[in-house]
Amino acid sequence: GDGVYKFYSDGEWRKSSSGKSVPIINPTTRKTHFKVQACSQEEVNKIIETAKIAQKSWAKIPLWKRAELLHKAAAILKEHKAPIAECLVKEIAKPAKDAVTEVVRSGDLVSYCAEEGVRILGEGKFLVSDSFPGNERTKYCLTSKIPLGVVLAIPPFNYPVNLAVSKIAPALIAGNSLVLKPPTQGAVAALHMIHCFHLAGFPKGLISCVTGKGSEIGDFLTMHPGVNCISFTGGDTGIAISKKAGMIPLQMELGGKDACIILEDADLDLVAANIVKGGFSYSGQRCTAVKVVLVMDSVADVLVEKVKAKVVKLTVGPPEDDCDITPVVTESSANFIEGLVMDAKHKGATFCQEYKREGNLIWPLLLDNVRPDMRIAWEEPFGPVLPVIRINCVEEGIHHCNASNFGLQGCVFTKDINKAILISDAMETGTVQINAAPARGPDHFPFQGLKDSGIGSQGITNSINMMTKVKSTVINLP
Ligand code: G3H
């Protein structure tokens, strides 16, 4: 056709009546690689209306049948891993192997969610009244979990497939319908993933995928009265959404500035390996990336040398070649990262490597002797640039971590488990990893941010529960 990917509504692939499209720029070539439909507000209205109707019958389909369909979708998703991964390579410059891993992980997530759903939703509660003062045993209360209605899922560019299914699968197993608004970079991978759900045979209208410009349909979607729940992963936009959304449950996972605190007794080889993996995988474009290293001064020189030796070995280039460091997602992102690097340079940070950039490709860079007056000490580059701050006591590290607006994850390296637990308790973050870099997975673990890092908790079980509401029926005995 005209080379514009269609959007998905009421079980069919459609062209937008707007006649407009949105280009998807390949971060490596910086040329338009795909185009998707620029949907209109009218089309959004239609999708939400259909979703509302489809949800009512979906909720009546037995739970085990809903699970069966999800298992089917998971298997189809895995069969389609190669073409979906290919999209991830072209749209978001994810290294080829990681792109495949993302799709396989997503299939596993969908299956796990189906299994978890049949168990946790297969149970309710039974309460009796005489435990509360003044009551006889004359009231029996039966509770179960009912769906919320229409769930709006908005995943970010860095995991357009995995962070979409982490919202889609819990919503569906719990009996909700689902409207997906994928990120522009990653939209075609998401459409292909939705195609797998289409092939699995879900009822028409239950799942839809609307593409388009945030300026045209963003607020319209998030403020739509037909939406009963929003699950969002991304940046500052999430704060704006929280302020504008109606009285509906919100699940938000926003930015992070995950700190890595290193004590004097730490295994420095283990630390260096985790800093490089945690700081530089997918070129630092992970919300859970290590974003600031806080190391005891007495071991800092040795650690920095070990990290440098590993950074030098990182391959830099196109995602097709499976390079470790690939172009960052957009030119404006590269410019933002460069701004942080230049600020650190003017303020006297030590450059462990030369700063190098070609287009959106930024070579990995470790900045030593970073001080709190530098922007990079606090801001999230979302790129392959990692600041090291030297500390003289653990309290200094904890203080820096807690002074951040963010509170997603953090990590601490030490052989002393008692100290590690005390430090974990003191760190104001949703998760603290002991002796490993931050990470969201395995995908059934709870995942949450404090402060500006989010609202609520994710992970398979928490997401299923969050996308339901408790309903009770009370039997009053004579
Ligand atoms: O970018 C945010 C993701 O939730 C991080 O997931 O730890 O598996 O990379 P990850």
XYZ file of C-alpha atoms and ligand atoms in Angstrom:
488
model
C 0.000 0.000 0.000
C 1.221 3.485 0.854
C 3.745 2.005 3.308
C 1.898 3.290 6.364
C 1.233 0.630 9.000
C -2.424 0.360 9.919
C -3.775 0.725 13.442
C -5.883 -1.978 15.104
C -9.454 -1.427 16.145
C -12.523 -3.659 16.503
C -10.519 -6.686 15.392
C -9.417 -5.090 12.132
C -6.464 -3.223 10.649
C -7.476 0.253 9.591
C -6.248 3.413 7.931
C -6.882 6.634 9.781
C -9.434 8.956 8.246
C -7.053 11.790 9.134
C -5.017 10.806 6.081
C -1.934 11.708 8.123
C 0.957 9.578 9.266
C 3.773 9.735 11.816
C 7.319 8.889 10.675
C 9.521 6.535 12.671
C 13.148 7.544 12.343
C 15.744 4.769 12.462
C 18.190 5.986 15.157
C 21.152 4.508 13.247
C 20.501 5.878 9.758
C 18.489 8.869 11.023
C 16.156 8.321 8.075
C 12.435 7.526 8.108
C 12.175 3.760 8.330
C 8.454 3.172 8.922
C 5.286 5.209 9.069
C 2.241 4.674 11.257
C -1.261 6.145 11.152
C -1.868 9.453 12.905
C -5.203 8.557 14.517
C -7.784 11.184 15.246
C -9.741 11.873 18.442
C -12.825 10.493 16.725
C -11.036 7.210 16.147
C -10.013 7.144 19.803
C -13.643 7.677 20.817
C -14.705 4.755 18.662
C -11.988 2.486 20.073
C -12.932 3.241 23.661
C -16.612 2.730 22.951
C -15.877 -0.676 21.398
C -13.544 -1.583 24.253
C -16.278 -0.810 26.746
C -18.742 -3.146 25.038
C -16.213 -5.936 24.435
C -15.173 -5.875 28.092
C -18.635 -6.742 29.338
C -18.750 -10.067 27.496
C -15.056 -10.800 28.090
C -15.556 -10.612 31.852
C -18.186 -13.356 31.534
C -15.854 -15.748 29.708
C -14.554 -18.324 32.213
C -11.191 -17.485 33.699
C -9.592 -20.709 32.447
C -10.652 -19.861 28.883
C -9.189 -16.383 29.159
C -5.956 -18.004 30.369
C -5.990 -20.442 27.450
C -6.130 -17.573 24.952
C -3.242 -15.833 26.683
C -1.147 -19.004 26.523
C -1.925 -19.190 22.833
C -0.891 -15.572 22.284
C 2.356 -16.229 24.204
C 3.235 -19.138 21.932
C 2.474 -17.138 18.766
C 4.523 -14.224 20.092
C 7.518 -16.510 20.532
C 7.057 -17.919 17.022
C 7.175 -14.359 15.684
C 10.274 -13.380 17.637
C 12.490 -12.827 14.583
C 10.380 -10.246 12.699
C 9.434 -8.417 15.919
C 13.064 -8.266 17.024
C 13.940 -6.933 13.582
C 11.547 -4.018 14.168
C 13.164 -3.314 17.539
C 16.554 -3.173 15.831
C 15.327 -0.687 13.212
C 13.055 1.458 15.399
C 14.933 1.744 18.670
C 18.431 0.454 17.753
C 18.254 -2.326 20.317
C 21.164 -4.760 19.822
C 19.919 -7.742 17.783
C 20.332 -10.363 20.530
C 18.711 -8.197 23.214
C 15.811 -7.569 20.831
C 15.142 -11.306 20.566
C 15.475 -11.665 24.337
C 12.856 -8.960 24.821
C 10.304 -10.861 22.724
C 10.982 -14.235 24.344
C 10.800 -12.662 27.823
C 7.487 -11.156 26.782
C 6.055 -14.523 25.759
C 7.119 -15.957 29.105
C 5.542 -13.010 30.892
C 2.203 -13.551 29.163
C 2.170 -17.275 30.085
C 3.198 -16.614 33.673
C 0.483 -14.007 33.936
C -2.152 -16.465 32.730
C -1.028 -19.002 35.342
C -0.833 -16.472 38.138
C -4.210 -15.046 37.146
C -6.109 -18.313 37.357
C -4.710 -18.834 40.840
C -5.109 -15.434 42.448
C -8.411 -14.637 40.758
C -9.705 -18.110 41.491
C -9.829 -17.271 45.164
C -12.004 -14.898 47.122
C -12.652 -14.324 50.820
C -15.333 -15.284 53.256
C -15.765 -13.127 56.380
C -18.087 -13.406 59.355
C -19.470 -10.459 61.298
C -18.994 -11.441 64.952
C -15.321 -10.536 65.099
C -16.222 -6.832 65.157
C -17.531 -5.479 68.501
C -21.306 -5.388 68.844
C -21.980 -7.878 66.036
C -23.604 -11.277 66.168
C -22.723 -13.946 63.625
C -25.530 -12.803 61.361
C -23.621 -11.461 58.375
C -21.564 -13.458 55.908
C -19.414 -11.490 53.531
C -18.219 -12.983 50.229
C -15.551 -11.109 48.288
C -14.077 -11.581 44.840
C -12.033 -9.516 42.427
C -13.799 -7.878 39.524
C -12.270 -6.079 36.517
C -12.014 -2.287 36.330
C -13.227 -1.962 32.717
C -11.100 -0.346 30.026
C -7.353 -0.265 30.772
C -5.158 2.188 28.879
C -1.561 0.984 28.474
C 1.228 3.378 27.530
C 4.660 1.749 27.370
C 7.956 3.551 26.635
C 10.325 3.270 23.684
C 12.958 1.191 25.470
C 10.769 -1.914 25.852
C 7.904 -1.361 23.396
C 6.974 -5.060 23.496
C 7.853 -6.205 26.998
C 6.486 -3.177 28.822
C 3.350 -3.407 26.673
C 2.605 -7.043 27.499
C 3.403 -6.417 31.180
C 0.266 -4.234 31.097
C -1.803 -6.103 28.498
C -1.631 -9.601 30.007
C -2.625 -8.652 33.588
C -5.442 -6.473 32.238
C -6.865 -9.232 30.059
C -6.577 -12.106 32.511
C -8.430 -9.987 35.063
C -11.314 -9.458 32.625
C -10.540 -5.944 31.415
C -10.351 -4.721 27.840
C -7.204 -3.010 26.685
C -6.287 0.040 24.631
C -2.612 0.291 23.741
C -0.911 3.531 22.782
C 2.612 2.454 21.823
C 5.569 4.842 21.772
C 6.290 6.247 18.298
C 9.752 4.613 18.247
C 8.712 0.999 18.691
C 5.168 1.371 17.340
C 5.641 -1.137 14.535
C 7.117 -3.742 16.905
C 4.075 -3.160 19.109
C 1.662 -3.508 16.172
C 3.322 -6.774 15.262
C 2.992 -7.968 18.859
C -0.711 -7.031 18.764
C -0.998 -9.049 15.552
C 0.021 -12.110 17.620
C -2.898 -11.460 19.998
C -5.130 -11.037 16.942
C -3.994 -14.430 15.606
C -4.684 -16.037 18.988
C -8.339 -15.191 18.440
C -9.341 -12.729 21.152
C -12.841 -11.298 20.739
C -13.210 -8.268 18.458
C -12.737 -4.898 20.120
C -11.227 -6.332 23.293
C -7.732 -5.219 22.349
C -6.944 -2.207 20.228
C -3.826 -0.329 19.312
C -4.016 3.356 18.507
C -1.022 5.168 16.999
C -0.471 8.853 16.518
C 0.928 12.095 17.806
C 0.945 12.699 21.538
C -0.083 16.299 20.894
C -3.232 15.152 19.094
C -4.373 12.112 21.079
C -2.171 11.967 24.219
C -4.242 14.051 26.647
C -7.393 12.996 24.874
C -6.678 9.364 25.731
C -5.467 9.866 29.295
C -8.333 12.211 30.175
C -10.988 10.173 28.368
C -13.994 9.455 30.611
C -14.258 5.931 29.156
C -10.836 4.913 30.503
C -10.976 3.152 33.887
C -7.281 2.602 34.599
C -3.962 3.857 33.228
C -0.725 1.918 33.299
C 2.113 4.132 32.118
C 5.866 3.704 31.904
C 8.016 6.583 30.745
C 9.373 9.949 31.775
C 8.021 13.234 33.127
C 4.865 12.885 31.010
C 3.697 10.518 33.732
C 3.644 13.341 36.288
C 1.496 15.437 33.930
C -0.830 12.479 33.315
C -1.252 11.911 37.073
C -2.364 15.509 37.505
C -4.851 15.440 34.649
C -6.296 11.936 34.947
C -9.688 11.330 36.491
C -10.536 9.369 39.632
C -9.121 6.107 38.342
C -6.325 3.786 39.499
C -2.936 4.757 38.093
C 0.156 2.648 37.742
C 3.183 4.770 36.926
C 6.808 3.940 36.466
C 8.805 7.045 35.644
C 12.474 7.970 35.759
C 15.238 6.872 38.042
C 18.716 7.805 39.214
C 19.704 4.402 40.545
C 22.724 4.686 42.830
C 25.385 2.064 43.248
C 27.024 2.302 46.690
C 30.356 0.513 47.035
C 31.884 -0.263 50.426
C 35.572 -0.898 51.084
C 35.161 -4.653 51.518
C 33.315 -5.170 48.211
C 34.468 -7.657 45.570
C 35.669 -5.035 43.082
C 35.690 -7.383 40.093
C 32.052 -8.186 40.734
C 31.312 -4.467 41.149
C 33.086 -3.527 37.909
C 31.199 -6.200 35.959
C 27.875 -4.993 37.370
C 28.647 -1.333 36.778
C 29.430 -1.970 33.131
C 26.395 -4.191 32.602
C 24.139 -2.026 34.751
C 25.372 1.286 33.392
C 25.926 0.556 29.728
C 23.602 -2.217 28.556
C 21.244 -0.899 25.870
C 23.465 2.179 26.011
C 22.129 3.169 29.429
C 18.560 3.556 28.139
C 16.942 1.599 30.965
C 15.015 3.096 33.837
C 16.902 0.667 36.101
C 20.358 1.466 34.718
C 23.071 2.287 37.237
C 23.014 6.085 36.957
C 25.454 7.173 39.659
C 28.356 5.325 41.261
C 29.035 6.268 44.904
C 32.306 4.635 45.862
C 34.403 4.791 49.033
C 37.448 6.914 48.218
C 39.910 4.299 49.495
C 38.892 1.796 46.775
C 37.875 4.282 44.072
C 41.163 4.308 42.119
C 41.250 0.521 41.855
C 37.575 0.314 40.927
C 37.766 3.035 38.272
C 40.710 1.223 36.636
C 38.751 -2.035 36.583
C 35.714 -0.346 35.060
C 37.865 1.439 32.475
C 39.405 -1.871 31.421
C 35.921 -3.227 30.731
C 34.553 -0.084 29.055
C 37.387 -0.198 26.534
C 36.178 -3.635 25.451
C 32.593 -2.520 24.737
C 31.832 -2.636 21.033
C 30.325 0.513 19.560
C 28.258 0.551 16.377
C 25.033 -0.529 14.698
C 22.484 -2.750 16.467
C 22.447 -5.131 13.482
C 26.043 -6.105 14.403
C 24.911 -6.698 17.956
C 27.233 -3.990 19.269
C 27.136 -3.260 23.007
C 26.718 0.454 22.480
C 24.294 1.528 19.757
C 22.855 4.912 18.713
C 20.553 6.478 21.295
C 16.908 6.709 20.342
C 16.653 10.253 18.982
C 18.825 13.177 18.070
C 17.267 15.266 20.833
C 18.164 12.562 23.335
C 21.776 12.602 22.082
C 21.821 16.401 22.387
C 20.504 16.217 25.953
C 23.179 13.676 26.920
C 25.837 15.872 25.329
C 24.558 18.817 27.366
C 25.127 16.882 30.592
C 28.615 15.855 29.453
C 29.601 19.446 28.566
C 28.301 20.753 31.878
C 30.451 18.165 33.708
C 33.426 19.122 31.576
C 33.132 22.843 32.390
C 32.826 22.029 36.068
C 35.955 19.867 36.091
C 34.927 16.205 35.990
C 37.660 13.710 35.047
C 37.008 12.113 31.647
C 38.112 8.459 31.768
C 37.650 8.232 27.983
C 37.536 10.835 25.293
C 34.023 12.122 24.556
C 33.025 10.979 21.096
C 29.765 11.251 19.172
C 28.690 10.525 15.596
C 25.024 11.278 14.886
C 23.034 9.542 17.610
C 25.943 7.259 18.493
C 27.706 8.228 21.716
C 30.768 6.283 22.844
C 30.642 4.959 26.427
C 31.948 7.462 28.912
C 32.850 7.206 32.574
C 33.113 10.542 34.403
C 35.194 10.420 37.575
C 35.360 12.954 40.409
C 31.851 14.190 39.720
C 30.623 16.672 42.329
C 27.111 17.586 43.457
C 27.186 20.905 41.569
C 27.230 19.053 38.253
C 23.920 18.302 36.539
C 24.968 14.718 35.844
C 25.114 14.072 39.603
C 21.304 14.386 39.672
C 19.851 14.167 36.165
C 19.123 11.026 34.208
C 21.130 10.930 30.961
C 19.377 7.829 29.535
C 22.583 7.264 27.582
C 25.996 5.616 27.878
C 27.466 8.156 30.297
C 28.075 7.257 33.919
C 29.198 9.566 36.755
C 31.396 8.435 39.658
C 31.205 10.323 42.941
C 33.812 9.527 45.579
C 32.524 9.330 49.152
C 34.289 9.262 52.513
C 31.627 7.403 54.467
C 28.559 5.304 53.726
C 26.255 7.995 55.127
C 27.468 10.348 52.401
C 26.371 7.791 49.779
C 22.992 7.229 51.387
C 22.518 10.985 51.665
C 23.206 11.502 47.958
C 20.844 8.697 47.039
C 18.049 10.071 49.219
C 18.524 13.681 48.111
C 17.365 12.661 44.630
C 13.807 13.324 43.455
C 13.851 9.793 42.133
C 13.590 6.579 44.113
C 13.367 3.653 41.732
C 16.104 1.182 42.655
C 19.595 1.232 44.089
C 22.326 -1.245 44.861
C 24.968 -1.806 47.480
C 28.130 -3.891 47.244
C 29.668 -5.327 50.409
C 30.493 -8.732 51.878
C 28.874 -7.715 55.180
C 25.210 -8.726 54.920
C 24.270 -6.887 58.111
C 25.601 -3.617 56.770
C 23.919 -4.283 53.437
C 20.521 -4.703 55.067
C 20.897 -1.551 57.147
C 21.893 0.407 54.048
C 18.981 -1.082 52.103
C 16.608 0.049 54.844
C 18.110 3.539 54.756
C 17.872 3.970 50.972
C 14.610 5.648 49.903
C 14.044 3.558 46.791
C 11.444 0.991 45.774
C 14.034 -1.795 45.583
C 17.616 -2.247 46.720
C 19.770 -4.945 45.168
C 22.535 -6.403 47.282
C 25.656 -7.315 45.280
C 24.071 -6.883 41.840
C 23.035 -4.045 39.555
C 19.412 -2.864 39.616
C 16.949 -4.727 37.395
C 13.202 -5.073 37.069
C 13.157 -8.809 36.413
C 12.414 -11.590 37.007
C 9.085 -10.201 35.883
C 7.027 -11.567 38.775
C 9.069 -9.608 41.343
C 7.402 -6.467 42.667
C 8.666 -3.366 40.860
C 8.002 0.118 42.180
C 9.459 3.564 42.562
C 9.220 6.013 45.427
C 8.902 9.803 45.011
C 8.996 10.948 41.356
C 9.757 7.407 40.212
C 6.191 6.237 40.305
C 2.828 5.289 41.711
C 1.859 1.792 42.813
C 3.751 -1.418 42.277
C 4.165 -3.565 39.187
C 5.325 -7.118 38.658
C 2.859 -9.743 37.470
C 0.954 -10.352 40.730
C 0.758 -6.708 41.724
C -0.398 -5.668 38.269
C -3.206 -8.226 38.208
C -4.391 -7.061 41.630
C -4.082 -3.404 40.656
C -6.285 -3.945 37.606
C -9.121 -5.338 39.701
C -11.426 -4.055 42.359
C -12.809 -5.939 45.353
C -16.517 -6.647 45.177
C -18.390 -8.013 48.160
C -21.791 -9.541 48.667
C -23.144 -9.705 52.235
C -25.664 -12.345 53.241
C -27.776 -11.119 56.159
C -29.173 -13.919 58.257
C -32.427 -13.519 60.109
O 13.303 0.831 31.553
C 12.671 0.357 32.479
C 12.502 -1.083 32.625
O 11.405 -1.362 33.441
C 13.752 -1.743 33.141
O 13.680 -3.092 32.958
O 15.541 -3.811 34.451
O 14.558 -5.362 32.778
O 15.964 -3.448 32.048
P 15.000 -3.974 33.067
